[in-house]
Coordinates of C-alpha atoms in Angstrom, one line a residue:
M1 CA 130.5 224.8 48.3
P2 CA 129.7 226.6 45.0
L3 CA 131.5 226.0 41.8
S4 CA 133.1 229.4 41.9
N5 CA 134.9 228.7 45.2
M6 CA 137.6 226.4 43.7
L7 CA 141.2 225.8 44.3
D8 CA 143.7 227.5 42.0
L9 CA 145.8 225.3 39.7
D10 CA 149.0 225.4 41.9
T11 CA 147.1 224.4 45.0
L12 CA 145.1 221.7 43.3
N13 CA 148.3 220.1 42.0
A14 CA 149.8 220.2 45.5
V15 CA 146.6 218.7 47.0
T16 CA 146.9 215.7 44.7
L17 CA 150.4 214.8 46.0
I18 CA 149.0 213.6 49.3
R19 CA 146.6 210.8 50.2
L20 CA 143.1 212.2 50.5
E21 CA 141.1 211.2 53.5
E22 CA 137.3 210.9 53.7
K23 CA 135.7 214.0 54.9
P24 CA 132.4 214.2 56.9
G25 CA 129.5 215.0 54.7
R26 CA 131.5 214.4 51.6
S27 CA 132.0 210.7 51.2
I28 CA 134.3 208.8 48.9
S29 CA 132.9 205.3 48.6
S30 CA 134.8 202.1 47.6
S31 CA 132.1 199.5 47.1
P32 CA 131.9 196.0 45.5
A33 CA 131.9 196.1 41.7
V34 CA 128.6 197.2 40.2
A35 CA 127.7 195.8 36.8
D36 CA 126.6 198.5 34.4
G37 CA 126.2 200.9 37.4
R38 CA 123.4 203.4 36.8
I39 CA 122.8 206.2 39.3
A40 CA 119.2 206.6 40.6
P41 CA 117.6 210.0 39.9
V42 CA 118.5 212.6 42.6
P43 CA 115.5 214.4 44.1
Y44 CA 115.4 217.9 42.6
N45 CA 113.1 220.5 44.0
D46 CA 113.8 223.6 42.0
M47 CA 112.0 222.7 38.8
N48 CA 112.4 226.2 37.4
R49 CA 116.2 225.7 36.8
E50 CA 117.7 223.8 34.0
C51 CA 120.1 221.0 34.8
L52 CA 123.3 220.1 33.0
T53 CA 126.0 217.6 33.8
V54 CA 129.4 217.8 32.1
V55 CA 130.8 214.3 31.6
V56 CA 134.6 214.0 31.1
P57 CA 136.0 210.5 30.4
A58 CA 139.7 210.4 31.1
Y59 CA 142.5 207.9 30.7
N60 CA 145.9 208.9 32.0
E61 CA 145.1 212.6 31.9
A62 CA 146.6 213.7 35.2
Q63 CA 148.5 216.5 33.6
T64 CA 145.5 218.0 31.8
L65 CA 142.6 217.6 34.3
P66 CA 143.5 220.5 36.8
L67 CA 143.6 223.2 34.1
L68 CA 140.7 221.7 32.2
H69 CA 138.5 221.6 35.3
L70 CA 139.2 225.3 36.0
R71 CA 138.1 226.2 32.4
I72 CA 135.0 224.1 32.8
V73 CA 134.1 225.8 36.0
A74 CA 134.7 229.2 34.5
A75 CA 132.3 228.3 31.6
L76 CA 129.6 227.1 33.9
N77 CA 130.0 230.2 36.0
T78 CA 128.8 232.3 33.1
L79 CA 125.4 230.5 33.4
P80 CA 124.3 231.3 36.8
E81 CA 120.7 230.2 36.1
L82 CA 121.9 226.8 35.2
D83 CA 122.4 224.0 37.7
G84 CA 125.7 222.7 36.4
R85 CA 127.5 219.6 37.6
L86 CA 130.7 217.7 36.6
L87 CA 131.2 213.9 36.4
Y88 CA 134.6 212.5 35.7
V89 CA 135.1 209.0 34.5
D90 CA 138.5 207.4 35.2
D91 CA 138.9 204.6 32.5
G92 CA 141.3 202.5 34.5
S93 CA 144.2 205.1 34.4
N94 CA 147.6 204.0 35.8
D95 CA 148.7 207.6 36.6
R96 CA 147.4 210.0 39.2
T97 CA 144.2 210.8 37.4
W98 CA 142.0 209.4 40.1
D99 CA 143.8 211.2 42.8
I100 CA 143.1 214.5 41.0
I101 CA 139.4 213.5 40.6
E102 CA 139.2 212.8 44.3
A103 CA 140.7 216.2 45.1
L104 CA 138.1 217.8 42.8
V105 CA 135.3 215.9 44.5
V106 CA 136.4 216.7 48.1
N107 CA 136.5 220.5 47.4
D108 CA 133.3 221.0 45.5
T109 CA 129.9 219.4 46.2
R110 CA 128.9 219.6 42.5
V111 CA 131.7 217.3 41.3
G112 CA 131.4 213.6 41.1
G113 CA 133.7 210.8 39.8
I114 CA 133.6 207.1 39.0
K115 CA 136.5 204.9 38.5
L116 CA 136.1 201.9 36.3
S117 CA 137.6 198.5 37.4
R118 CA 139.9 198.5 34.3
N119 CA 140.5 200.2 31.0
F120 CA 137.4 199.4 28.9
G121 CA 138.1 202.0 26.2
K122 CA 136.7 205.4 25.5
E123 CA 133.3 204.3 24.1
I124 CA 132.5 202.3 27.3
A125 CA 133.8 205.1 29.5
I126 CA 131.4 207.5 27.7
T127 CA 128.6 205.0 28.3
A128 CA 129.4 204.7 32.0
G129 CA 129.3 208.6 32.2
L130 CA 125.9 208.7 30.5
D131 CA 124.6 205.9 32.7
N132 CA 125.6 207.7 35.9
T133 CA 124.4 211.2 35.1
P134 CA 122.0 212.0 37.9
F135 CA 119.5 214.1 36.0
G136 CA 118.9 216.7 33.3
A137 CA 121.0 217.2 30.1
V138 CA 124.5 216.0 29.6
L139 CA 127.5 217.6 27.8
L140 CA 130.4 215.3 26.7
L141 CA 133.9 216.8 26.8
D142 CA 137.3 215.2 26.1
A143 CA 139.8 215.3 28.9
D144 CA 142.7 216.3 26.6
G145 CA 141.5 219.9 26.4
Q146 CA 141.1 219.9 22.6
D147 CA 137.4 220.6 22.9
P148 CA 137.2 224.1 24.3
P149 CA 134.9 224.3 27.4
E150 CA 134.4 228.0 26.7
L151 CA 131.8 226.9 24.1
I152 CA 129.4 225.4 26.7
P153 CA 127.2 228.5 26.8
Q154 CA 126.8 228.2 23.0
F155 CA 125.7 224.5 23.4
V156 CA 123.3 225.4 26.1
A157 CA 121.8 228.3 23.9
R158 CA 121.1 225.8 21.1
W159 CA 119.6 223.3 23.6
R160 CA 117.3 226.0 24.9
A161 CA 116.2 226.7 21.3
G162 CA 114.7 223.2 21.3
Y163 CA 117.5 220.9 20.0
D164 CA 118.1 217.5 21.6
N165 CA 121.5 216.8 20.1
V166 CA 123.9 219.8 19.7
Y167 CA 127.1 218.3 18.2
G168 CA 130.4 220.2 17.6
T169 CA 131.8 220.1 14.1
R170 CA 135.5 220.6 13.7
L171 CA 136.6 223.4 11.4
E172 CA 140.3 222.7 12.2
R173 CA 142.1 219.9 13.8
Q174 CA 145.1 221.7 15.4
G175 CA 148.0 219.5 16.7
E176 CA 147.2 216.7 14.3
G177 CA 149.5 215.6 11.5
L178 CA 148.5 215.8 7.8
I179 CA 148.2 212.1 7.4
K180 CA 146.0 211.7 10.4
R181 CA 143.7 214.6 9.3
F182 CA 143.4 213.1 5.7
L183 CA 142.6 209.6 7.1
A184 CA 140.0 211.0 9.6
A185 CA 138.3 213.0 6.8
S186 CA 138.3 210.0 4.5
F187 CA 136.8 207.8 7.1
Y188 CA 133.9 210.1 8.0
R189 CA 133.1 210.6 4.4
M190 CA 133.2 207.0 3.7
I191 CA 131.1 205.9 6.6
G192 CA 128.6 208.7 5.8
R193 CA 128.0 207.1 2.4
L194 CA 128.0 203.5 3.6
S195 CA 125.8 203.9 6.7
P196 CA 122.0 204.4 6.4
T197 CA 122.2 206.3 9.7
P198 CA 123.3 210.0 9.1
I199 CA 126.7 210.5 10.7
P200 CA 128.0 214.1 10.4
T201 CA 131.5 214.5 9.0
D202 CA 134.3 215.9 11.2
T203 CA 132.2 215.4 14.4
G204 CA 133.5 213.8 17.6
D205 CA 132.0 213.3 21.0
F206 CA 131.9 216.9 22.0
R207 CA 128.1 217.5 22.2
L208 CA 125.1 218.2 24.4
L209 CA 122.3 215.8 24.8
S210 CA 118.8 216.6 26.1
P211 CA 117.3 214.5 28.9
R212 CA 115.1 212.5 26.3
A213 CA 118.1 211.9 24.0
L214 CA 120.1 210.8 27.1
Q215 CA 117.3 208.4 28.1
A216 CA 117.1 206.9 24.6
L217 CA 120.9 206.2 24.6
R218 CA 120.7 204.6 28.0
Q219 CA 118.5 201.9 26.5
I220 CA 121.1 200.9 23.9
R221 CA 123.3 198.2 25.5
E222 CA 125.3 196.7 22.6
R223 CA 128.8 195.9 23.4
H224 CA 130.5 197.1 20.2
R225 CA 129.7 200.7 20.6
F226 CA 130.4 203.3 17.9
M227 CA 129.0 206.3 19.9
K228 CA 129.2 208.8 17.0
G229 CA 126.8 206.5 15.1
L230 CA 124.6 205.8 18.2
F231 CA 124.2 209.6 18.8
G232 CA 122.8 209.9 15.3
W233 CA 120.7 206.7 15.4
V234 CA 118.5 207.8 18.3
G235 CA 117.3 210.7 16.2
F236 CA 115.5 213.8 17.6
R237 CA 116.3 217.3 16.7
Q238 CA 120.0 217.8 15.9
I239 CA 122.1 220.8 15.0
A240 CA 125.8 221.4 14.4
L241 CA 128.0 223.9 16.3
P242 CA 131.2 224.6 14.2
Y243 CA 134.3 225.1 16.2
R244 CA 138.1 225.1 15.9
R245 CA 139.7 222.2 17.7
E246 CA 142.6 223.1 19.9
P247 CA 146.0 221.2 20.5
R248 CA 146.3 219.0 23.5
L249 CA 146.9 220.7 26.8
S250 CA 149.7 218.2 27.5
G251 CA 151.0 214.8 26.5
R252 CA 150.3 212.8 23.3
S253 CA 147.2 211.3 21.9
K254 CA 146.4 207.7 23.2
F255 CA 145.0 206.8 19.7
T256 CA 147.8 205.1 17.6
F257 CA 147.3 204.4 14.0
W258 CA 146.4 200.8 14.8
R259 CA 143.8 201.9 17.4
L260 CA 142.4 204.3 14.8
W261 CA 142.2 201.5 12.3
N262 CA 140.3 199.3 14.8
F263 CA 138.1 202.3 15.6
A264 CA 137.2 202.7 11.9
L265 CA 136.6 199.0 11.5
E266 CA 134.3 199.1 14.5
G267 CA 132.3 202.0 13.1
I268 CA 131.9 200.5 9.7
T269 CA 130.9 197.1 10.9
S270 CA 128.6 198.5 13.6
F271 CA 126.6 200.8 11.3
S272 CA 126.8 199.2 7.8
T273 CA 126.5 195.9 6.0
A274 CA 128.0 197.4 2.8
P275 CA 131.3 195.4 3.1
L276 CA 129.4 192.2 2.9
R277 CA 127.5 193.5 -0.1
V278 CA 130.8 194.7 -1.7
T279 CA 132.3 191.3 -1.4
T280 CA 129.2 189.7 -3.0
Y281 CA 129.6 192.1 -5.9
L282 CA 133.3 191.4 -6.1
G283 CA 132.7 187.7 -6.2
L284 CA 130.1 188.1 -8.9
I285 CA 132.5 190.2 -11.0
T286 CA 135.3 187.8 -10.5
A287 CA 133.0 184.8 -11.5
V288 CA 131.9 186.6 -14.7
F289 CA 135.4 187.5 -15.6
A290 CA 136.7 183.9 -14.9
F291 CA 133.8 182.5 -17.1
G292 CA 134.5 184.8 -19.9
Y293 CA 138.3 184.1 -19.7
G294 CA 137.6 180.4 -19.8
V295 CA 135.4 180.7 -22.9
W296 CA 138.1 182.8 -24.6
I297 CA 140.8 180.1 -23.8
V298 CA 138.6 177.3 -25.2
L299 CA 137.8 179.2 -28.4
K300 CA 141.4 180.2 -28.9
A301 CA 142.6 176.6 -28.5
L302 CA 139.8 175.2 -30.9
I303 CA 140.0 177.9 -33.6
L304 CA 143.5 179.0 -33.6
G305 CA 145.1 175.9 -32.3
D306 CA 147.2 177.9 -29.7
R307 CA 148.4 176.1 -26.7
V308 CA 147.2 177.6 -23.4
P309 CA 150.0 179.1 -21.3
G310 CA 150.6 177.1 -18.3
W311 CA 151.8 177.8 -14.8
P312 CA 152.1 181.6 -14.7
T313 CA 148.5 182.2 -15.8
M314 CA 147.1 179.4 -13.5
M315 CA 149.0 180.6 -10.5
T316 CA 147.9 184.2 -11.0
V317 CA 144.3 183.2 -11.2
I318 CA 144.5 180.9 -8.2
L319 CA 146.2 183.5 -6.0
L320 CA 143.6 186.2 -7.1
L321 CA 140.7 184.0 -6.3
G322 CA 142.3 182.9 -3.0
G323 CA 142.9 186.4 -2.0
V324 CA 139.3 187.4 -2.7
Q325 CA 138.0 184.4 -0.8
L326 CA 140.2 185.3 2.3
I327 CA 139.0 188.9 2.3
A328 CA 135.4 187.7 2.1
L329 CA 135.9 185.2 4.9
G330 CA 137.6 187.9 7.0
L331 CA 134.7 190.3 6.6
I332 CA 132.2 187.5 7.5
G333 CA 134.3 186.6 10.5
E334 CA 134.2 190.2 11.7
Y335 CA 130.5 190.3 11.7
L336 CA 130.2 186.8 13.2
G337 CA 132.6 187.8 15.9
R338 CA 130.4 190.7 16.9
L339 CA 127.4 188.4 17.0
Y340 CA 129.3 186.1 19.3
D341 CA 130.3 188.9 21.6
E342 CA 126.8 190.2 21.8
S343 CA 125.4 186.7 22.5
K344 CA 127.4 186.4 25.7
R345 CA 125.6 189.4 27.2
R346 CA 128.4 190.4 29.6
P347 CA 128.1 193.7 31.5
L348 CA 129.6 196.6 29.6
Y349 CA 131.7 197.7 32.6
F350 CA 132.2 197.5 36.4
I351 CA 132.6 200.4 38.7
D352 CA 135.5 200.1 41.2
T353 CA 135.1 203.3 43.1
A354 CA 132.5 206.2 43.2
A355 CA 133.3 209.6 44.7
G356 CA 131.1 212.5 45.4
I357 CA 128.0 210.6 44.3
A358 CA 127.3 208.5 47.4
E359 CA 123.8 210.1 47.6
C360 CA 123.0 208.2 44.4
H361 CA 122.6 204.5 44.4
P362 CA 123.9 202.4 41.5
Q363 CA 121.3 200.1 40.0
Q364 CA 121.6 197.3 37.4
I365 CA 120.1 197.3 34.0
I366 CA 117.5 194.6 33.5
D367 CA 117.5 193.1 30.0
G368 CA 119.1 196.4 28.6
K369 CA 116.1 198.4 29.8
I370 CA 115.8 201.1 32.4
P371 CA 113.8 199.7 35.4
Q372 CA 110.4 201.2 35.7
N373 CA 110.6 201.6 39.5
T374 CA 113.3 204.3 39.1
A375 CA 110.8 206.7 37.6
S376 CA 112.4 208.8 34.9
I377 CA 115.4 211.1 35.1
V378 CA 114.1 214.4 36.3
D379 CA 113.4 216.4 33.1
C380 CA 114.7 219.9 33.8
E381 CA 114.0 221.1 30.3
Q382 CA 111.5 223.6 31.6
Q383 CA 111.3 226.4 29.1

């Protein structure tokens, strides 16, 4: 059934209220957990058409998915020469997100969905979507509706112009408070200065990746994943697409200030060793200051005969040095903890259920590399 022959919003919401049954020729599989599941390439005969899969990671977005889906479909329908597909990734939601994804899959042959075994976080959900994209280019889109799907044709136009990474740059962040906007802007500017990898400011996950950029990202299997940095690290030709970010379609953001703090810490420690260098400089400055102050106290006692003030000065110095040492140890601990996590080499995620993609067979990653016997993802970048 083509993309244009879809359910309207009211009907779709009604469908998700009942238990969906497996339909002939359109299977919904529930298989044993697959570690780092990667879909094998789908045979594709029409090599004259370009291929694009829209990947939408979702966590408790049951209220937003129906309307967002209709908007994505409408955008893809403006590109009839493009073979467009959709892949939804349920990141362990505890609402009816997966029921809605099943409804979308059953009613359209170009829609697929995977459900992770638990909530692994947005970065891992994005990785699962990239791993399980059957072929061609991929466009990442948030499930909250803040990234307008109507811009898909503009992303495709820049991809056709020869760019491998077309990323959206936010001109405005509607629906976000002043403090959050200030902190976000400060973070991106800070990491842009600290990291040797170029990370554009005011840029999220809303982007289009060419097949070769996608294949490069698939080979990066580190656990602590700051995707915005990884997108820039792989290189290739990149270009910005400015846009105005819209308010959420429904609900509230899942990112609390604490989660945003951890996200910022993840980004800085994943793409910069500057914090360690700063603590080294801070320790050096403190040592020089302490040495100079000690010389001053000795000279003052010998020449002027002044008695050195006692407890207040000593306690102040001890607390200052102790605080600096604890900060340095904390930073070292953050980096060592990441090394420990990487050394365990656990799978990044497990797939609980796959829907609409039964024709594709998950395969495991071997030592973080794409197995050679899978050939390569079909490159539909035929210009």
